[in-house]
Coordinates of C-alpha atoms and ligand atoms in Angstrom, one line a residue:
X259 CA -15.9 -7.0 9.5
X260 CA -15.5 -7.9 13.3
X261 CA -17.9 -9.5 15.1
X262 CA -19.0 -8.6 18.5
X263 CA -16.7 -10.1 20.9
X264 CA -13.6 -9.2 18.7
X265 CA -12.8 -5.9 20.9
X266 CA -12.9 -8.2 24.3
X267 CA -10.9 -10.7 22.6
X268 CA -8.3 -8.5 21.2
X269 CA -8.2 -6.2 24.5
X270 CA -6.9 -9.8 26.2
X271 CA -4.3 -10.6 23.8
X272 CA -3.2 -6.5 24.2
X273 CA -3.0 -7.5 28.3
X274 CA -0.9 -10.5 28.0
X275 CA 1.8 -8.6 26.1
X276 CA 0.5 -9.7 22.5
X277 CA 0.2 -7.6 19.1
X278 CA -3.1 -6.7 17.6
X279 CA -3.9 -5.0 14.3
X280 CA -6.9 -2.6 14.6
X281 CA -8.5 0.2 11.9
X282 CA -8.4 3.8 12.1
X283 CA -9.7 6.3 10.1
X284 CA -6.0 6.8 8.4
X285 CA -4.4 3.4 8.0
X286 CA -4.6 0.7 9.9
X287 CA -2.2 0.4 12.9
X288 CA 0.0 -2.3 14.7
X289 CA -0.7 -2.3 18.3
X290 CA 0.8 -3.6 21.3
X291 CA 1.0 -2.4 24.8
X292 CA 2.8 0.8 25.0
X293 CA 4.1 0.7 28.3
X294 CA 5.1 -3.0 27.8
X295 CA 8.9 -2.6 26.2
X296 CA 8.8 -6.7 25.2
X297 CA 5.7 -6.4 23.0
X298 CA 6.2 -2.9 21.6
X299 CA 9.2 -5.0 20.8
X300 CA 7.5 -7.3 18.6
X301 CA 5.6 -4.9 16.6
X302 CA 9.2 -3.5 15.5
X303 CA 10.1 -7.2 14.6
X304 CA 7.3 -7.9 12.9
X305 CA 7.6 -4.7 10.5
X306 CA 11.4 -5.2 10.2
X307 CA 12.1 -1.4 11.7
X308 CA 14.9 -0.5 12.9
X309 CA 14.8 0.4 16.7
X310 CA 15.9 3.7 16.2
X311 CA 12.2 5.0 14.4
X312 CA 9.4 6.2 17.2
X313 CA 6.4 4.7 17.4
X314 CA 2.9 7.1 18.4
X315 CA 1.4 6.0 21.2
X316 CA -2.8 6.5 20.7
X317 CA -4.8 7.3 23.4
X318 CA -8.9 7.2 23.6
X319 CA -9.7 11.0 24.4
X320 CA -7.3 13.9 25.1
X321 CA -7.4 13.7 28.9
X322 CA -4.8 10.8 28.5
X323 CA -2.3 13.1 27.0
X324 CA -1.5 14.1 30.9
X325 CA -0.1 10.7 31.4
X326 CA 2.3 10.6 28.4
X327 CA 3.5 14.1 28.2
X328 CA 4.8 17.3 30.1
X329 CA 4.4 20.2 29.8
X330 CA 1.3 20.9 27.7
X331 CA 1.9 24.0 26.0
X332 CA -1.7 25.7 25.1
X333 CA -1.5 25.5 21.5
X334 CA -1.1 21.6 21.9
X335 CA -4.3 21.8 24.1
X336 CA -6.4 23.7 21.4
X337 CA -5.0 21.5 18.8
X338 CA -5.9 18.3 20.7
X339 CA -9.6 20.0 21.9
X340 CA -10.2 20.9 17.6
X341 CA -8.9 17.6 15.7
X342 CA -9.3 14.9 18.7
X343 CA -10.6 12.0 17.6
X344 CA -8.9 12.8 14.5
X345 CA -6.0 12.2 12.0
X346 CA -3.7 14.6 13.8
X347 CA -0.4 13.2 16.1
X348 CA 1.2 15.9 18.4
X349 CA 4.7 15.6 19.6
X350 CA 5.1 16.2 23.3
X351 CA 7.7 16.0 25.8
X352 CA 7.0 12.7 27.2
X353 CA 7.1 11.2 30.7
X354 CA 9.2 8.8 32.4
X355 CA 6.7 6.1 31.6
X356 CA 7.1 6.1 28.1
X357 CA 9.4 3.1 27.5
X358 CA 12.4 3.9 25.2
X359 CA 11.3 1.2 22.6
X360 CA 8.1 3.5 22.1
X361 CA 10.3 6.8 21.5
X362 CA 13.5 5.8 19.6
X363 CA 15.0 6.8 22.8
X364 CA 14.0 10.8 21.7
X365 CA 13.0 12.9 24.8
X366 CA 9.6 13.2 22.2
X367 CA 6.7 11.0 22.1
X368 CA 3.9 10.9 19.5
X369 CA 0.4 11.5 21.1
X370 CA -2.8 10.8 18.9
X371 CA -6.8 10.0 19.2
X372 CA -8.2 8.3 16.4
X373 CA -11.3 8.7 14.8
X374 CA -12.6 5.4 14.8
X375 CA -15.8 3.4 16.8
X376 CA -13.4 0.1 16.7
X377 CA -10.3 1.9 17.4
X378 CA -12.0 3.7 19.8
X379 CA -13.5 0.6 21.6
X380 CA -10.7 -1.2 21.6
X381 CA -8.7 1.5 23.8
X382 CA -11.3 1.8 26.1
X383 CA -11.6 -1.7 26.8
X384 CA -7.8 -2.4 26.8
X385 CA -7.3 1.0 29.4
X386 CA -4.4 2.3 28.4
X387 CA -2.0 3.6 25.2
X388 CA -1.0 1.4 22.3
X389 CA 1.9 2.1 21.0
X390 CA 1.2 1.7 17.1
X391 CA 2.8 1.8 13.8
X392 CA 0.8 1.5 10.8
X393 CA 0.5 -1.9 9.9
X394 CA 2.8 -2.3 7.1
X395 CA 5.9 -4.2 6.5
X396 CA 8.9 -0.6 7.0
X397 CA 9.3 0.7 3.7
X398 CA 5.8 -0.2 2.0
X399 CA 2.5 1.0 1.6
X400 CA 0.6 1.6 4.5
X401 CA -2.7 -1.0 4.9
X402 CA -5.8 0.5 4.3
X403 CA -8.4 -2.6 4.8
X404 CA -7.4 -5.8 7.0
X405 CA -7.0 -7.6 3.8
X406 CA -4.0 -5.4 3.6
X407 CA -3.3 -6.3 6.7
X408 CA -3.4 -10.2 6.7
X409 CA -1.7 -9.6 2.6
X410 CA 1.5 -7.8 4.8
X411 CA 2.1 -9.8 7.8
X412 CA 0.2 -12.3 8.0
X413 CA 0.5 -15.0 10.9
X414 CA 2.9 -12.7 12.6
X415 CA 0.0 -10.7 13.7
X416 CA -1.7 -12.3 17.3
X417 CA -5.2 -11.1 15.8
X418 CA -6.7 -8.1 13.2
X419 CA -9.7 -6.2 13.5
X420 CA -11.7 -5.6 10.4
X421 CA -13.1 -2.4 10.8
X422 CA -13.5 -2.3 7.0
X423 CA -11.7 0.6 4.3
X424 CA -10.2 3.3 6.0
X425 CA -12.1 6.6 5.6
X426 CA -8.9 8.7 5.2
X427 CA -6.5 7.0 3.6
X428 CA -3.2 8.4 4.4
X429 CA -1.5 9.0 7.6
X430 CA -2.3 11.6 10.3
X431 CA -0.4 14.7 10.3
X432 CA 2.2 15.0 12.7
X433 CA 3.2 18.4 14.5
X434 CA 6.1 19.1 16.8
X435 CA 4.7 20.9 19.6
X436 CA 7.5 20.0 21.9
X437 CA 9.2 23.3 21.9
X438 CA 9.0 26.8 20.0
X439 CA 6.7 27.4 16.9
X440 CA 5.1 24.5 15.6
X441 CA 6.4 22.3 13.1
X442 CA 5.2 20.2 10.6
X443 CA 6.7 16.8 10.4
X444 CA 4.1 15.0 8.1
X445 CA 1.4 16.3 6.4
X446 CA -1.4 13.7 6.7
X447 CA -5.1 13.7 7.2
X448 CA -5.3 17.3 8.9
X449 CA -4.8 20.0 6.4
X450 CA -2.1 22.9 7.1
X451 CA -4.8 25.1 6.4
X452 CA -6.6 23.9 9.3
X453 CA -3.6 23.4 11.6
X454 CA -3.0 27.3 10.8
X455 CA -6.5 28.4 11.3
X456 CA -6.0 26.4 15.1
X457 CA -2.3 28.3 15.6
X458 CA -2.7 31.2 14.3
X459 CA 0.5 31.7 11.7
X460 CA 2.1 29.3 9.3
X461 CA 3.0 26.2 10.4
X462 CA 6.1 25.2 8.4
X463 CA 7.1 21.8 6.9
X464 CA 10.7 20.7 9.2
X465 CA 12.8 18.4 6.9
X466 CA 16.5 18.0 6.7
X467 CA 16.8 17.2 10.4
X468 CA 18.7 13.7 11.3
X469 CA 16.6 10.8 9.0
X470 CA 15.3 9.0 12.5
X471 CA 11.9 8.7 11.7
X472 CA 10.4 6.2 8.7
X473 CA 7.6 8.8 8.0
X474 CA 10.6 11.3 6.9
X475 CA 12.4 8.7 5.3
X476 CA 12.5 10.1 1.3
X477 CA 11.9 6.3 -0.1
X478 CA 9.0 5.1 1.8
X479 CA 5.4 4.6 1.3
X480 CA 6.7 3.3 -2.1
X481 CA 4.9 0.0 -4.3
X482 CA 7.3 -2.7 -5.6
X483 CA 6.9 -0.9 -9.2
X484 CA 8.7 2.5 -10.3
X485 CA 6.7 5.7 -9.7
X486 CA 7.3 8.2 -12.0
X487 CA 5.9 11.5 -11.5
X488 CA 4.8 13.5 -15.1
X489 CA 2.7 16.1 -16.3
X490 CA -1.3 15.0 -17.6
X491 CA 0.0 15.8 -21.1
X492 CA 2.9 13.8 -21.1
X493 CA 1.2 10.9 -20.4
X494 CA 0.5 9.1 -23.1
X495 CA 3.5 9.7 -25.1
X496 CA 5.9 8.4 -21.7
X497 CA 3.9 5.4 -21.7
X498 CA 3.8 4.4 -25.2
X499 CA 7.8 5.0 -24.8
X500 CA 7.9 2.6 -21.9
X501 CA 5.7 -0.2 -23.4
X502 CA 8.1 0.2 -26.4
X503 CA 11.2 -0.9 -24.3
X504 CA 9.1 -3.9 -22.7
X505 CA 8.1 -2.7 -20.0
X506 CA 5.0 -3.4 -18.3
X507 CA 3.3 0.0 -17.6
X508 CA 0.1 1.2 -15.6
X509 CA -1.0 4.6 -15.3
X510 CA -2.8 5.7 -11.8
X511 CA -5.2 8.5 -13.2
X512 CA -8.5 9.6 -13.2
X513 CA -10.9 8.4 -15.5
X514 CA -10.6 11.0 -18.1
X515 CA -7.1 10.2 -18.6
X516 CA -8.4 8.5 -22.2
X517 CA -5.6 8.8 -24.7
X518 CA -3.8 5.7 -23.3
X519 CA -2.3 3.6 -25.8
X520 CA -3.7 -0.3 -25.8
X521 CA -1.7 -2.5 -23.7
X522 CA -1.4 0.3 -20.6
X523 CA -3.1 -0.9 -17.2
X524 CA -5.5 2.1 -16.0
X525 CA -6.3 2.2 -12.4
X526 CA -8.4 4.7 -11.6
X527 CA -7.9 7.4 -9.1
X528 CA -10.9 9.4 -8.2
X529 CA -9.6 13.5 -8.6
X530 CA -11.5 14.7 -6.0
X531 CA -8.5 14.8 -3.0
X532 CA -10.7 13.2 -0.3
X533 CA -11.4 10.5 -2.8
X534 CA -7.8 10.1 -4.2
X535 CA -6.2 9.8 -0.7
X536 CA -9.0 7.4 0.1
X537 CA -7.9 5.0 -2.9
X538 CA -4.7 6.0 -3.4
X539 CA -2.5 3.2 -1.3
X540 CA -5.0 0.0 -3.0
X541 CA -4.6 1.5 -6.1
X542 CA -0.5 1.2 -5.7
X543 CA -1.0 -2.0 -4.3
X544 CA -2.8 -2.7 -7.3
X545 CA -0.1 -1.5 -9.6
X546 CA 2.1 -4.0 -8.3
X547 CA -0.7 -7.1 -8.4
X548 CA -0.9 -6.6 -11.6
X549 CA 2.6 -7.2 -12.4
X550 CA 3.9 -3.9 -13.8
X551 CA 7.1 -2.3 -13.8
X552 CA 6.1 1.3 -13.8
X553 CA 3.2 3.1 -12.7
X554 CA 2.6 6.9 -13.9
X555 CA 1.4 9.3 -11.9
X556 CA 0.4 12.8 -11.9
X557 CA 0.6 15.5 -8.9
X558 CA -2.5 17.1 -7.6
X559 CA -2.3 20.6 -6.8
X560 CA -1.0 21.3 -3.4
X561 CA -3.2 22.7 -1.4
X562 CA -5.7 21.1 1.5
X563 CA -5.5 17.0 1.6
X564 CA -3.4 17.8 -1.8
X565 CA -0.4 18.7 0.4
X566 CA -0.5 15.2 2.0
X567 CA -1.0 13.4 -1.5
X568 CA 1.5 14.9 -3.2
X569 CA 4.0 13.9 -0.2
X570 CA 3.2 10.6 -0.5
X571 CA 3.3 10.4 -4.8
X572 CA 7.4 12.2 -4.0
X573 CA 8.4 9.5 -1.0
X574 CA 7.0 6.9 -3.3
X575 CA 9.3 8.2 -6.7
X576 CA 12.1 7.9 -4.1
X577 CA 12.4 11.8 -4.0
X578 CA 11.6 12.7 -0.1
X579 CA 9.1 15.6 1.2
X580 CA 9.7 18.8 0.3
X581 CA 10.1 20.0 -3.5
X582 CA 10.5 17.5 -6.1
X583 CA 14.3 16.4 -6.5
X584 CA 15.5 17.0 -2.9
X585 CA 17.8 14.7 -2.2
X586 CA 16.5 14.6 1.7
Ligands
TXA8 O1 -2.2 7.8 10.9 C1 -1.2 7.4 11.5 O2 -0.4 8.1 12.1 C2 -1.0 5.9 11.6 C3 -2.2 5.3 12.4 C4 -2.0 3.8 12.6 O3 -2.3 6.0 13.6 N1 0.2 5.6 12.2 C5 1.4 5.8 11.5 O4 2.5 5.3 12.3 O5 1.5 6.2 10.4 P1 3.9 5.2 11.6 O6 4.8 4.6 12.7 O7 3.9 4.4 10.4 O8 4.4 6.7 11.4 C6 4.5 7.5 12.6 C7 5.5 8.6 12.3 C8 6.8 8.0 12.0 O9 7.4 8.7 11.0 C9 7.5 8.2 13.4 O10 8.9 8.1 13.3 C10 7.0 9.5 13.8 O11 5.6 9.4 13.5 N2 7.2 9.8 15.2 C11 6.7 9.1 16.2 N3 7.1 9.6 17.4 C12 7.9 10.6 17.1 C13 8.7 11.6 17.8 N4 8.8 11.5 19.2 N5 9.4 12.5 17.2 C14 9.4 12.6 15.8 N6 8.7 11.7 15.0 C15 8.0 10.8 15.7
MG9 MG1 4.2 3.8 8.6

């Protein structure tokens, strides 16, 4: 964990232009200056992302959003005033002095409080936004403890806060509240229940729009092993099959799963969906530690933190949001 004097330490390296990894209560994030083009610069380096993809800019309380977006509309307001600090990034017009580096050169910019004490410190002793992917190499699982963190990037990174596990898991949802009816972007740690209880209507999923942003990217999220998506009673049979033609096989279940045939690496995924998005990333990363080639999984039911689960279980089989087998 980080010792007292970290958040001073890191705020200084965030002044003089430099890149600081930092928890929140999704994944942790890879932060630089927002309105400093040359070091949000370096954070897309360092991740290997093309230009093109926006970056959210994180803020410590919603009276920032002023600075980094007009207009407001008033469902943005009551959607910042109910999940801030929270898992929940709202896309705003933004303002002139939003670099283009930070939006992909969109007209858009992602706005988003997180719910974390050494997140939280950090931006208030730094003073402004930091612009902050999550702190993953583009195309792989998101870090969810700095071990992650130091695993991904390494020395690239000017300095990492250890804020310990992230309480989440998976990203923060992300709704277009830039113009008309709400959108969802990405589900994440704010479930479309609760967005629709805020709005006051359904709040549908947008896909199939111009592939610009890494979160709507179908293959992402994804381990170095093959995901397969099956159904709980298939298991066993499709793994003995695969261990049959030499392949190296773990299955990412709950405990109960027990009919696995000997030879199958089990990791455990707690079914409670708080607890499986909490565990799920380590346990892919795990999956691929251990050296297998495939990794079984099964899809929880879709509803609540379900929704953002099952998103990430389709980007990581290579299939993309929406219904399994779109080609998105
Ligand atoms: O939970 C999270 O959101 C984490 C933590 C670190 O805050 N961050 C995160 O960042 O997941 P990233 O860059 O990995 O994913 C952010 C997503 C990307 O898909 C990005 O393209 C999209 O937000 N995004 C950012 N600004 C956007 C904009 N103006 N319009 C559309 N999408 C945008
Ligand atoms: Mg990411």
């Amino acid at each position: 964990m980080s010792l007292p004097g970290d958040i001073e330490r890191a705020a200084g390296i965030l002044r003089a232009g430099g890149v600081v990894a930092f928890p929140t209560e999704t994944v942790y994030g890879l932060g630089a200056d927002a309105e400093n083009a040359g070091a949000v610069a370096r954070v897309f380096a360092i991740k290997a992302r093309p230009p093109s993809h926006p970056v959210i800019v994180h803020v410590a309380d919603a009276a920032a959003l002023d600075a980094w977006c007009t207009p407001i509309p008033a469902v943005a307001r009551r959607l910042a005033e109910r999940f801030w600090p929270g898992p929940l990034t709202l896309i705003l017009r933004r303002r002139d002095r939003v670099p283009d580096t930070v939006t992909g050169g969109l007209d858009t910019v992602g706005v988003r409080v997180p719910r974390h004490d050494v997140a939280l410190a950090l931006l208030r002793a730094f003073g402004g936004g930091l612009a902050a992917p999550s702190a993953n190499r583009y195309g792989r699982i998101s870090p969810t403890t700095a071990a992650h963190v130091h695993a991904d990037l390494g020395r690239d990174v000017d300095f990492v806060l250890d804020g310990g596990p992230c309480r989440i898991g998976v990203e923060s949802t992300i709704v277009d509240v830039s113009s008309g009816a709400p959108a969802l972007l990405r589900p994440g740690g704010v479930t479309p229940e609760e967005l629709e209880e805020v709005v006051g209507g359904p709040v549908h999923m947008r896909v199939g729009g111009p592939v610009r942003s890494p979160g709507q990217h179908p293959q992402h999220y994804a381990p170095r092993a093959r995901v397969v998506i099956v159904d709980r009673e298939e298991i066993g049979a499709r793994a003995a099959a695969l261990l049959a033609s030499g392949r190296r096989v773990a299955v990412c279940a709950s405990s109960r799963a027990s009919d696995l045939p000997g030879g199958v690496e089990h990791i455990v995924l707690d079914p409670a969906p708080a607890d499986t998005a909490r565990e799920l990333y380590a346990a892919l990363r795990e999956v691929d530690r251990r050296g297998c080639d495939v990794v079984l999984v099964t899809m929880p039911e879709e509803i609540g933190l379900g929704v953002a689960i099952a998103d990430r279980l389709r980007r990581a089989a290579g299939l993309g949001p929406g219904s399994a087998g779109s080609d998105y």
